Amino acid sequence: MSEGTASVPDTGIPRTATATATATAPAHRDANVLRWVAAYAASMVGDMVFYLALSWAAVQNGTPAQAGLVTAVSAVPRALLMLGGGVVADRFGPRKVVIGSDAVRCATVLAVAALLFVTDPGLWLLALLAVVFGTVDALFLPAVGALPARITGKDQLARVQGMRGLAVRFAAVVGAPLGGLGVAVGGAAAAFALAGLLIAVSVPLLISVRMRELPPDDATGAPAAGEATAWRDLVGGLRYIRRHRVLGPLMVAIALGDLGFVGPLNVGLTLLADERGWGAAGMGWVLAGFGTGAGVAALLLTVRGRLPRAGCVAAGAIIPGAAAIGALAQAPGLPVAVGTAVVVGLLTGLSGAMCGALLQTQAEPAYLGRVTAVGGIVSLGIAPLSMPLSAAAIGVWGTGPVFAVSAGVCALGGVVALCAPGVRRAELPG
């Protein structure tokens, strides 16, 4: 399956320090995996605090439009450079890249916090910070996605995906209150300092994580010394995904699913809550319902470790989840909307977790950085385009028709996956 030109990445530690045991401990009982999950959770909480602090500081230093530009500018380098970040992760090893990028993020945020304590440099510093953070994120995200295959066996990757989902939910619940507390105590400077310290916690934890050696089969097809270039690695990774019987159609399904999901569950939900008179509190309850459902899905995968007929589950869960998205706009009251949101979160969370687990288990580790990067581009680069389109369409046709169309686009992702034999028959390792 080595159709690209990937070089075998260095793990970043001596051979004698790698985990070489053939038996793999259950991920939720493996101290090595738990250190990685703790590091990931600390970094994600730090991210949440950082973006809240950035938004607050931007609002305090400029107009609402300028604040919106500052908070959005980090997405540009992240989207443009993430494919290159995947190449870097695969060429140099994800461990080195994750540790280095976390260290840079930590140092940058703490430096800005120190400046804000002594002076008020204005929006230009905040914009520069956002660009740097987004640039480093373009390295961090593909590398962190490539790490699980190097810290546990393939039979545990689905469970790790569930644990990662729980870490994301934890960050979403804890990060905003912590950021708000930091702003309340010492303004944006204190919140930035808190974000930097949280990211700093992840660095020693990542350094303590042991890496496994890649299986020999994952090194086949690597180019001879001097033949590999970053461009060849990039093209080879894209070719590998396109020709793969599972990864190719799965990427299309993820793109369609996210296009149909991101708009309604972001700007669309805000407009729906305003239209129905639910207010900000009501919207918060609906979002909490979604988060609860997604958390239950992540917990299920963490406990079970694997589900049979993974490809069918990933594809099949998208379709009823899409129907629930369409039904959300027709909810007669807030309690029904919250219950519907729980169903949306459960089904789309289950589908997303299974898709992530399939990406982890179907891709050869030597390509995982690039595979993760393409998945990130789909979710973070393409899917957000649906938000302004959804807002404009709701202004013309209303929430009901737009949610219905979005549900149809999301369901189409499930149809594409079910029509692909490779995805339909895909299984997680036992």
CSV table of C-alpha atoms in Angstrom, one decimal:
chain,number,residue,atom,x,y,z
A,1,MET,CA,0.0,0.0,0.0
A,2,SER,CA,3.0,2.3,-0.2
A,3,GLU,CA,2.1,4.3,-3.2
A,4,GLY,CA,3.6,7.6,-2.0
A,5,THR,CA,7.1,8.7,-1.2
A,6,ALA,CA,6.9,8.9,2.5
A,7,SER,CA,10.1,8.5,4.5
A,8,VAL,CA,10.0,6.5,7.7
A,9,PRO,CA,9.8,9.1,10.5
A,10,ASP,CA,12.2,9.2,13.4
A,11,THR,CA,10.6,8.5,16.7
A,12,GLY,CA,12.8,11.0,18.4
A,13,ILE,CA,14.2,8.6,21.1
A,14,PRO,CA,16.7,5.9,21.2
A,15,ARG,CA,15.7,2.4,20.0
A,16,THR,CA,16.2,1.0,23.5
A,17,ALA,CA,13.6,3.3,24.9
A,18,THR,CA,10.8,2.3,22.6
A,19,ALA,CA,8.0,0.1,23.7
A,20,THR,CA,8.6,-3.2,21.9
A,21,ALA,CA,6.3,-5.6,23.7
A,22,THR,CA,4.0,-7.4,21.3
A,23,ALA,CA,1.1,-7.5,23.8
A,24,THR,CA,-0.7,-4.2,24.0
A,25,ALA,CA,-2.3,-3.1,27.3
A,26,PRO,CA,-5.8,-1.7,27.1
A,27,ALA,CA,-5.4,1.9,26.3
A,28,HIS,CA,-7.5,3.2,29.3
A,29,ARG,CA,-5.2,1.2,31.6
A,30,ASP,CA,-1.9,2.0,29.9
A,31,ALA,CA,0.0,4.7,31.8
A,32,ASN,CA,1.8,5.7,28.6
A,33,VAL,CA,-1.4,6.4,26.7
A,34,LEU,CA,-2.9,8.1,29.8
A,35,ARG,CA,0.1,10.5,29.8
A,36,TRP,CA,-0.5,11.3,26.2
A,37,VAL,CA,-4.3,11.9,26.8
A,38,ALA,CA,-3.5,14.1,29.8
A,39,ALA,CA,-1.0,16.2,27.7
A,40,TYR,CA,-3.6,16.5,24.9
A,41,ALA,CA,-6.3,17.6,27.4
A,42,ALA,CA,-4.1,20.2,29.0
A,43,SER,CA,-3.1,21.6,25.6
A,44,MET,CA,-6.8,21.7,24.5
A,45,VAL,CA,-7.9,23.5,27.7
A,46,GLY,CA,-5.0,25.9,27.1
A,47,ASP,CA,-6.3,26.5,23.6
A,48,MET,CA,-9.8,27.2,24.8
A,49,VAL,CA,-8.5,29.7,27.4
A,50,PHE,CA,-6.2,31.3,24.7
A,51,TYR,CA,-9.0,31.9,22.2
A,52,LEU,CA,-11.3,33.4,24.9
A,53,ALA,CA,-8.5,35.7,26.1
A,54,LEU,CA,-7.8,36.7,22.5
A,55,SER,CA,-11.4,37.5,21.8
A,56,TRP,CA,-11.7,39.5,25.0
A,57,ALA,CA,-8.5,41.5,24.4
A,58,ALA,CA,-9.5,42.2,20.8
A,59,VAL,CA,-12.9,43.5,21.8
A,60,GLN,CA,-11.3,45.7,24.4
A,61,ASN,CA,-8.8,47.2,21.9
A,62,GLY,CA,-10.9,47.6,18.8
A,63,THR,CA,-14.2,47.7,17.1
A,64,PRO,CA,-16.4,44.5,16.8
A,65,ALA,CA,-15.3,44.1,13.2
A,66,GLN,CA,-11.7,44.4,14.1
A,67,ALA,CA,-12.1,41.9,16.9
A,68,GLY,CA,-13.7,39.5,14.5
A,69,LEU,CA,-10.8,39.8,12.1
A,70,VAL,CA,-8.2,39.2,14.9
A,71,THR,CA,-10.0,36.1,16.1
A,72,ALA,CA,-10.4,34.7,12.6
A,73,VAL,CA,-6.9,35.4,11.3
A,74,SER,CA,-5.4,32.4,12.9
A,75,ALA,CA,-7.5,30.1,10.7
A,76,VAL,CA,-5.8,31.4,7.6
A,77,PRO,CA,-2.2,30.0,8.1
A,78,ARG,CA,-3.7,26.9,9.8
A,79,ALA,CA,-5.7,26.1,6.7
A,80,LEU,CA,-3.0,27.0,4.2
A,81,LEU,CA,-0.1,25.3,5.9
A,82,MET,CA,-1.7,22.2,7.4
A,83,LEU,CA,-0.8,19.9,4.5
A,84,GLY,CA,2.8,21.0,4.9
A,85,GLY,CA,2.5,20.3,8.6
A,86,GLY,CA,1.5,16.8,7.8
A,87,VAL,CA,4.6,16.3,5.7
A,88,VAL,CA,6.8,17.7,8.5
A,89,ALA,CA,5.2,15.3,11.0
A,90,ASP,CA,5.8,12.3,8.7
A,91,ARG,CA,9.4,13.3,7.8
A,92,PHE,CA,10.7,14.3,11.2
A,93,GLY,CA,8.5,12.3,13.6
A,94,PRO,CA,5.3,13.5,15.3
A,95,ARG,CA,6.8,13.4,18.8
A,96,LYS,CA,9.4,16.0,18.0
A,97,VAL,CA,6.9,18.2,16.1
A,98,VAL,CA,4.3,18.0,18.9
A,99,ILE,CA,6.7,18.8,21.6
A,100,GLY,CA,8.4,21.6,19.6
A,101,SER,CA,5.1,23.2,18.5
A,102,ASP,CA,3.7,23.1,22.1
A,103,ALA,CA,6.8,24.7,23.4
A,104,VAL,CA,6.6,27.5,20.8
A,105,ARG,CA,2.9,28.1,21.5
A,106,CYS,CA,3.6,28.2,25.3
A,107,ALA,CA,6.6,30.7,24.9
A,108,THR,CA,4.7,32.9,22.5
A,109,VAL,CA,1.5,33.2,24.7
A,110,LEU,CA,3.5,33.8,27.9
A,111,ALA,CA,5.6,36.5,26.1
A,112,VAL,CA,2.4,38.3,25.0
A,113,ALA,CA,1.0,38.0,28.5
A,114,ALA,CA,4.1,39.6,29.9
A,115,LEU,CA,3.8,42.5,27.4
A,116,LEU,CA,0.1,43.0,28.3
A,117,PHE,CA,1.0,43.2,32.0
A,118,VAL,CA,3.3,46.2,31.4
A,119,THR,CA,1.9,47.9,28.3
A,120,ASP,CA,-1.0,48.1,25.8
A,121,PRO,CA,0.5,47.4,22.4
A,122,GLY,CA,-2.9,47.4,20.6
A,123,LEU,CA,-4.4,45.1,18.0
A,124,TRP,CA,-1.3,44.6,15.9
A,125,LEU,CA,0.3,42.4,18.7
A,126,LEU,CA,-2.9,40.4,19.0
A,127,ALA,CA,-3.1,39.8,15.3
A,128,LEU,CA,0.5,38.8,15.2
A,129,LEU,CA,-0.1,36.4,18.1
A,130,ALA,CA,-3.1,34.9,16.2
A,131,VAL,CA,-1.0,34.3,13.1
A,132,VAL,CA,1.8,32.7,15.0
A,133,PHE,CA,-0.6,30.5,16.9
A,134,GLY,CA,-2.4,29.4,13.7
A,135,THR,CA,0.9,28.7,12.0
A,136,VAL,CA,2.2,26.5,14.8
A,137,ASP,CA,-1.3,24.8,14.9
A,138,ALA,CA,-0.7,23.8,11.3
A,139,LEU,CA,2.2,21.7,12.6
A,140,PHE,CA,0.7,20.6,15.9
A,141,LEU,CA,-2.6,19.2,14.6
A,142,PRO,CA,-1.3,16.7,12.1
A,143,ALA,CA,1.5,15.6,14.4
A,144,VAL,CA,-0.9,15.0,17.4
A,145,GLY,CA,-3.1,12.9,15.1
A,146,ALA,CA,-0.1,10.8,14.1
A,147,LEU,CA,1.0,10.0,17.6
A,148,PRO,CA,-1.5,7.4,18.8
A,149,ALA,CA,-0.2,4.8,16.3
A,150,ARG,CA,3.2,5.2,17.9
A,151,ILE,CA,2.1,4.8,21.5
A,152,THR,CA,-0.2,1.8,21.4
A,153,GLY,CA,-1.2,-1.1,19.1
A,154,LYS,CA,-3.7,-0.9,16.3
A,155,ASP,CA,-6.2,-2.9,18.3
A,156,GLN,CA,-6.4,0.0,20.8
A,157,LEU,CA,-6.5,2.9,18.4
A,158,ALA,CA,-10.3,3.1,18.4
A,159,ARG,CA,-10.3,3.3,22.2
A,160,VAL,CA,-7.7,6.0,22.1
A,161,GLN,CA,-10.0,7.9,19.6
A,162,GLY,CA,-12.8,7.7,22.2
A,163,MET,CA,-10.4,8.9,24.9
A,164,ARG,CA,-9.3,11.8,22.7
A,165,GLY,CA,-13.0,12.7,22.2
A,166,LEU,CA,-13.5,12.8,25.9
A,167,ALA,CA,-10.5,15.1,26.3
A,168,VAL,CA,-12.0,17.5,23.7
A,169,ARG,CA,-15.3,17.5,25.6
A,170,PHE,CA,-13.5,18.1,28.9
A,171,ALA,CA,-11.6,21.0,27.4
A,172,ALA,CA,-14.9,22.5,26.1
A,173,VAL,CA,-16.5,22.3,29.5
A,174,VAL,CA,-13.5,23.4,31.6
A,175,GLY,CA,-11.8,25.8,29.2
A,176,ALA,CA,-14.4,28.6,29.0
A,177,PRO,CA,-15.0,29.0,32.7
A,178,LEU,CA,-11.2,29.0,33.4
A,179,GLY,CA,-10.7,31.6,30.7
A,180,GLY,CA,-13.5,33.7,32.1
A,181,LEU,CA,-12.0,33.4,35.6
A,182,GLY,CA,-8.6,34.5,34.3
A,183,VAL,CA,-10.2,37.6,32.6
A,184,ALA,CA,-12.2,38.4,35.8
A,185,VAL,CA,-9.1,38.2,38.0
A,186,GLY,CA,-6.5,39.9,35.9
A,187,GLY,CA,-7.9,40.8,32.5
A,188,ALA,CA,-6.6,39.4,29.2
A,189,ALA,CA,-3.0,39.3,30.5
A,190,ALA,CA,-3.9,36.9,33.3
A,191,ALA,CA,-5.9,34.8,30.9
A,192,PHE,CA,-3.1,34.6,28.4
A,193,ALA,CA,-0.7,33.6,31.3
A,194,LEU,CA,-3.1,30.9,32.4
A,195,ALA,CA,-3.3,29.6,28.8
A,196,GLY,CA,0.5,29.5,28.5
A,197,LEU,CA,0.8,27.6,31.8
A,198,LEU,CA,-1.7,25.0,30.8
A,199,ILE,CA,0.1,24.4,27.5
A,200,ALA,CA,3.3,24.2,29.4
A,201,VAL,CA,1.9,21.4,31.5
A,202,SER,CA,1.6,19.3,28.3
A,203,VAL,CA,5.3,19.5,27.4
A,204,PRO,CA,6.9,17.4,30.2
A,205,LEU,CA,4.0,14.9,29.8
A,206,LEU,CA,4.7,14.6,26.1
A,207,ILE,CA,8.4,14.2,26.8
A,208,SER,CA,7.7,11.3,29.1
A,209,VAL,CA,5.6,9.4,26.5
A,210,ARG,CA,7.4,6.4,25.1
A,211,MET,CA,7.2,5.7,21.4
A,212,ARG,CA,6.8,2.3,19.7
A,213,GLU,CA,8.8,1.4,16.6
A,214,LEU,CA,6.9,1.4,13.4
A,215,PRO,CA,6.3,-2.1,12.0
A,216,PRO,CA,8.7,-3.1,9.2
A,217,ASP,CA,5.8,-3.3,6.7
A,218,ASP,CA,5.1,0.4,7.2
A,219,ALA,CA,8.6,1.2,5.9
A,220,THR,CA,8.2,-0.5,2.5
A,221,GLY,CA,8.3,1.7,-0.5
A,222,ALA,CA,10.2,4.5,1.2
A,223,PRO,CA,12.4,6.3,-1.2
A,224,ALA,CA,16.2,5.9,-1.3
A,225,ALA,CA,18.3,8.5,0.5
A,226,GLY,CA,18.4,11.7,-1.4
A,227,GLU,CA,15.3,10.9,-3.4
A,228,ALA,CA,12.7,12.2,-1.0
A,229,THR,CA,11.7,15.9,-1.0
A,230,ALA,CA,8.9,17.6,0.8
A,231,TRP,CA,7.0,18.2,-2.4
A,232,ARG,CA,7.2,14.5,-3.3
A,233,ASP,CA,6.1,13.5,0.2
A,234,LEU,CA,3.1,15.9,-0.1
A,235,VAL,CA,2.1,14.6,-3.6
A,236,GLY,CA,2.7,11.0,-2.5
A,237,GLY,CA,0.5,11.4,0.5
A,238,LEU,CA,-2.4,12.9,-1.5
A,239,ARG,CA,-2.0,10.1,-4.1
A,240,TYR,CA,-2.0,7.5,-1.3
A,241,ILE,CA,-5.3,8.8,0.1
A,242,ARG,CA,-6.9,9.1,-3.3
A,243,ARG,CA,-6.1,5.5,-4.3
A,244,HIS,CA,-6.9,4.0,-0.9
A,245,ARG,CA,-10.1,2.0,-1.0
A,246,VAL,CA,-11.2,3.3,2.5
A,247,LEU,CA,-9.4,6.6,3.0
A,248,GLY,CA,-10.4,8.2,-0.3
A,249,PRO,CA,-14.2,7.8,0.0
A,250,LEU,CA,-14.1,8.3,3.7
A,251,MET,CA,-12.6,11.8,3.2
A,252,VAL,CA,-15.4,12.7,0.8
A,253,ALA,CA,-18.0,11.4,3.3
A,254,ILE,CA,-16.3,13.5,6.1
A,255,ALA,CA,-16.3,16.6,3.9
A,256,LEU,CA,-20.0,16.3,3.1
A,257,GLY,CA,-20.9,15.5,6.7
A,258,ASP,CA,-19.1,18.5,8.1
A,259,LEU,CA,-20.4,20.8,5.4
A,260,GLY,CA,-23.9,19.9,6.4
A,261,PHE,CA,-23.2,19.9,10.1
A,262,VAL,CA,-21.0,23.0,10.8
A,263,GLY,CA,-23.4,25.7,9.5
A,264,PRO,CA,-26.5,24.6,11.3
A,265,LEU,CA,-24.7,23.9,14.6
A,266,ASN,CA,-22.9,27.2,14.6
A,267,VAL,CA,-24.4,30.3,13.1
A,268,GLY,CA,-27.7,28.5,12.2
A,269,LEU,CA,-28.3,27.6,15.8
A,270,THR,CA,-27.8,31.2,16.9
A,271,LEU,CA,-30.3,32.4,14.4
A,272,LEU,CA,-32.8,29.6,15.3
A,273,ALA,CA,-32.6,30.5,19.0
A,274,ASP,CA,-33.2,34.2,18.2
A,275,GLU,CA,-36.1,33.3,15.9
A,276,ARG,CA,-37.8,31.1,18.5
A,277,GLY,CA,-37.1,33.4,21.5
A,278,TRP,CA,-35.0,30.9,23.3
A,279,GLY,CA,-32.3,33.5,24.0
A,280,ALA,CA,-28.6,32.9,24.8
A,281,ALA,CA,-29.5,30.6,27.8
A,282,GLY,CA,-31.7,28.4,25.5
A,283,MET,CA,-29.0,28.2,22.9
A,284,GLY,CA,-26.6,27.2,25.7
A,285,TRP,CA,-28.9,24.3,26.7
A,286,VAL,CA,-29.1,23.1,23.1
A,287,LEU,CA,-25.3,23.2,22.8
A,288,ALA,CA,-25.1,21.4,26.1
A,289,GLY,CA,-27.4,18.7,24.8
A,290,PHE,CA,-25.2,18.3,21.7
A,291,GLY,CA,-22.0,18.1,23.9
A,292,THR,CA,-23.7,15.5,26.1
A,293,GLY,CA,-24.6,13.2,23.2
A,294,ALA,CA,-21.1,13.5,21.7
A,295,GLY,CA,-19.5,12.8,25.1
A,296,VAL,CA,-21.7,9.6,25.4
A,297,ALA,CA,-20.5,8.5,22.0
A,298,ALA,CA,-16.8,9.0,22.9
A,299,LEU,CA,-17.4,7.2,26.2
A,300,LEU,CA,-18.9,4.3,24.4
A,301,LEU,CA,-15.9,3.9,22.2
A,302,THR,CA,-13.6,4.3,25.1
A,303,VAL,CA,-15.3,1.5,27.1
A,304,ARG,CA,-16.0,-0.9,24.2
A,305,GLY,CA,-12.7,-0.4,22.4
A,306,ARG,CA,-14.2,-1.3,19.1
A,307,LEU,CA,-17.6,-1.8,17.5
A,308,PRO,CA,-18.3,-4.5,14.8
A,309,ARG,CA,-18.9,-3.4,11.3
A,310,ALA,CA,-17.1,-0.1,11.9
A,311,GLY,CA,-17.5,1.2,8.4
A,312,CYS,CA,-21.3,0.6,8.3
A,313,VAL,CA,-21.6,2.2,11.8
A,314,ALA,CA,-19.7,5.3,10.7
A,315,ALA,CA,-21.7,5.7,7.5
A,316,GLY,CA,-25.0,4.5,8.9
A,317,ALA,CA,-25.0,6.9,11.9
A,318,ILE,CA,-24.6,9.9,9.7
A,319,ILE,CA,-28.0,9.4,8.0
A,320,PRO,CA,-30.3,9.4,11.1
A,321,GLY,CA,-28.0,12.1,12.6
A,322,ALA,CA,-28.7,14.2,9.5
A,323,ALA,CA,-32.4,13.7,9.9
A,324,ALA,CA,-32.1,14.9,13.5
A,325,ILE,CA,-30.3,18.1,12.3
A,326,GLY,CA,-33.3,18.8,10.0
A,327,ALA,CA,-35.8,18.0,12.8
A,328,LEU,CA,-34.0,20.5,15.1
A,329,ALA,CA,-35.4,23.5,13.2
A,330,GLN,CA,-38.9,22.0,13.6
A,331,ALA,CA,-38.8,21.5,17.4
A,332,PRO,CA,-41.9,22.9,18.9
A,333,GLY,CA,-40.2,24.0,22.1
A,334,LEU,CA,-36.8,24.2,23.9
A,335,PRO,CA,-37.1,20.9,25.8
A,336,VAL,CA,-37.7,19.0,22.5
A,337,ALA,CA,-34.8,21.0,20.8
A,338,VAL,CA,-32.5,19.9,23.7
A,339,GLY,CA,-33.5,16.3,23.3
A,340,THR,CA,-33.0,16.5,19.6
A,341,ALA,CA,-29.6,18.0,20.1
A,342,VAL,CA,-28.7,15.1,22.3
A,343,VAL,CA,-29.6,12.7,19.5
A,344,VAL,CA,-27.6,14.8,17.0
A,345,GLY,CA,-24.6,14.8,19.2
A,346,LEU,CA,-24.8,11.0,19.9
A,347,LEU,CA,-25.1,10.0,16.3
A,348,THR,CA,-22.8,12.5,14.7
A,349,GLY,CA,-20.3,12.0,17.6
A,350,LEU,CA,-20.4,8.2,17.1
A,351,SER,CA,-19.9,8.7,13.3
A,352,GLY,CA,-17.1,11.1,13.8
A,353,ALA,CA,-15.4,8.9,16.4
A,354,MET,CA,-15.6,5.9,14.1
A,355,CYS,CA,-14.4,7.9,11.1
A,356,GLY,CA,-11.4,9.0,13.2
A,357,ALA,CA,-10.7,5.5,14.3
A,358,LEU,CA,-10.8,4.2,10.8
A,359,LEU,CA,-8.4,6.9,9.6
A,360,GLN,CA,-6.1,5.9,12.4
A,361,THR,CA,-6.3,2.1,11.7
A,362,GLN,CA,-6.5,2.1,7.9
A,363,ALA,CA,-3.6,4.5,7.3
A,364,GLU,CA,-0.1,3.2,7.5
A,365,PRO,CA,1.7,5.1,10.3
A,366,ALA,CA,4.3,6.5,7.9
A,367,TYR,CA,1.4,8.4,6.3
A,368,LEU,CA,-0.6,9.4,9.3
A,369,GLY,CA,0.6,13.0,9.5
A,370,ARG,CA,-0.6,13.7,6.0
A,371,VAL,CA,-3.8,11.7,6.4
A,372,THR,CA,-4.6,13.7,9.6
A,373,ALA,CA,-3.7,16.9,7.8
A,374,VAL,CA,-6.1,16.2,4.9
A,375,GLY,CA,-8.8,15.4,7.5
A,376,GLY,CA,-8.1,18.6,9.3
A,377,ILE,CA,-8.2,20.7,6.0
A,378,VAL,CA,-11.6,19.1,5.3
A,379,SER,CA,-13.0,20.0,8.8
A,380,LEU,CA,-11.2,23.2,9.6
A,381,GLY,CA,-10.8,24.6,6.1
A,382,ILE,CA,-13.7,23.6,3.9
A,383,ALA,CA,-16.6,23.0,6.4
A,384,PRO,CA,-16.5,26.6,7.9
A,385,LEU,CA,-17.3,27.9,4.5
A,386,SER,CA,-20.9,26.7,5.1
A,387,MET,CA,-21.3,29.2,8.0
A,388,PRO,CA,-21.6,32.5,6.0
A,389,LEU,CA,-23.6,30.6,3.3
A,390,SER,CA,-26.0,29.2,6.0
A,391,ALA,CA,-26.5,32.7,7.5
A,392,ALA,CA,-27.2,34.3,4.1
A,393,ALA,CA,-29.6,31.5,3.1
A,394,ILE,CA,-31.5,31.7,6.4
A,395,GLY,CA,-31.9,35.4,5.9
A,396,VAL,CA,-33.7,34.7,2.6
A,397,TRP,CA,-35.5,31.4,3.2
A,398,GLY,CA,-35.6,30.9,7.0
A,399,THR,CA,-34.2,28.3,9.3
A,400,GLY,CA,-36.5,25.3,8.3
A,401,PRO,CA,-35.5,25.0,4.6
A,402,VAL,CA,-31.8,25.7,5.3
A,403,PHE,CA,-31.6,23.1,8.1
A,404,ALA,CA,-33.3,20.6,5.7
A,405,VAL,CA,-30.8,21.3,2.9
A,406,SER,CA,-28.0,21.0,5.4
A,407,ALA,CA,-29.4,17.7,6.6
A,408,GLY,CA,-29.5,16.5,3.0
A,409,VAL,CA,-25.9,17.4,2.4
A,410,CYS,CA,-24.9,15.7,5.7
A,411,ALA,CA,-26.9,12.5,4.8
A,412,LEU,CA,-25.2,12.5,1.3
A,413,GLY,CA,-21.9,11.9,3.1
A,414,GLY,CA,-23.4,8.7,4.7
A,415,VAL,CA,-24.7,7.6,1.3
A,416,VAL,CA,-21.2,8.1,-0.3
A,417,ALA,CA,-19.7,6.0,2.5
A,418,LEU,CA,-22.3,3.2,2.2
A,419,CYS,CA,-21.8,3.1,-1.6
A,420,ALA,CA,-18.0,2.5,-1.2
A,421,PRO,CA,-17.3,-1.2,-0.7
A,422,GLY,CA,-14.1,-0.5,1.1
A,423,VAL,CA,-15.7,1.7,3.7
A,424,ARG,CA,-18.8,-0.5,4.0
A,425,ARG,CA,-16.7,-3.6,4.8
A,426,ALA,CA,-14.1,-1.8,6.9
A,427,GLU,CA,-13.5,-3.2,10.4
A,428,LEU,CA,-11.4,-2.0,13.4
A,429,PRO,CA,-8.6,-4.4,14.5
A,430,GLY,CA,-9.7,-6.9,17.2
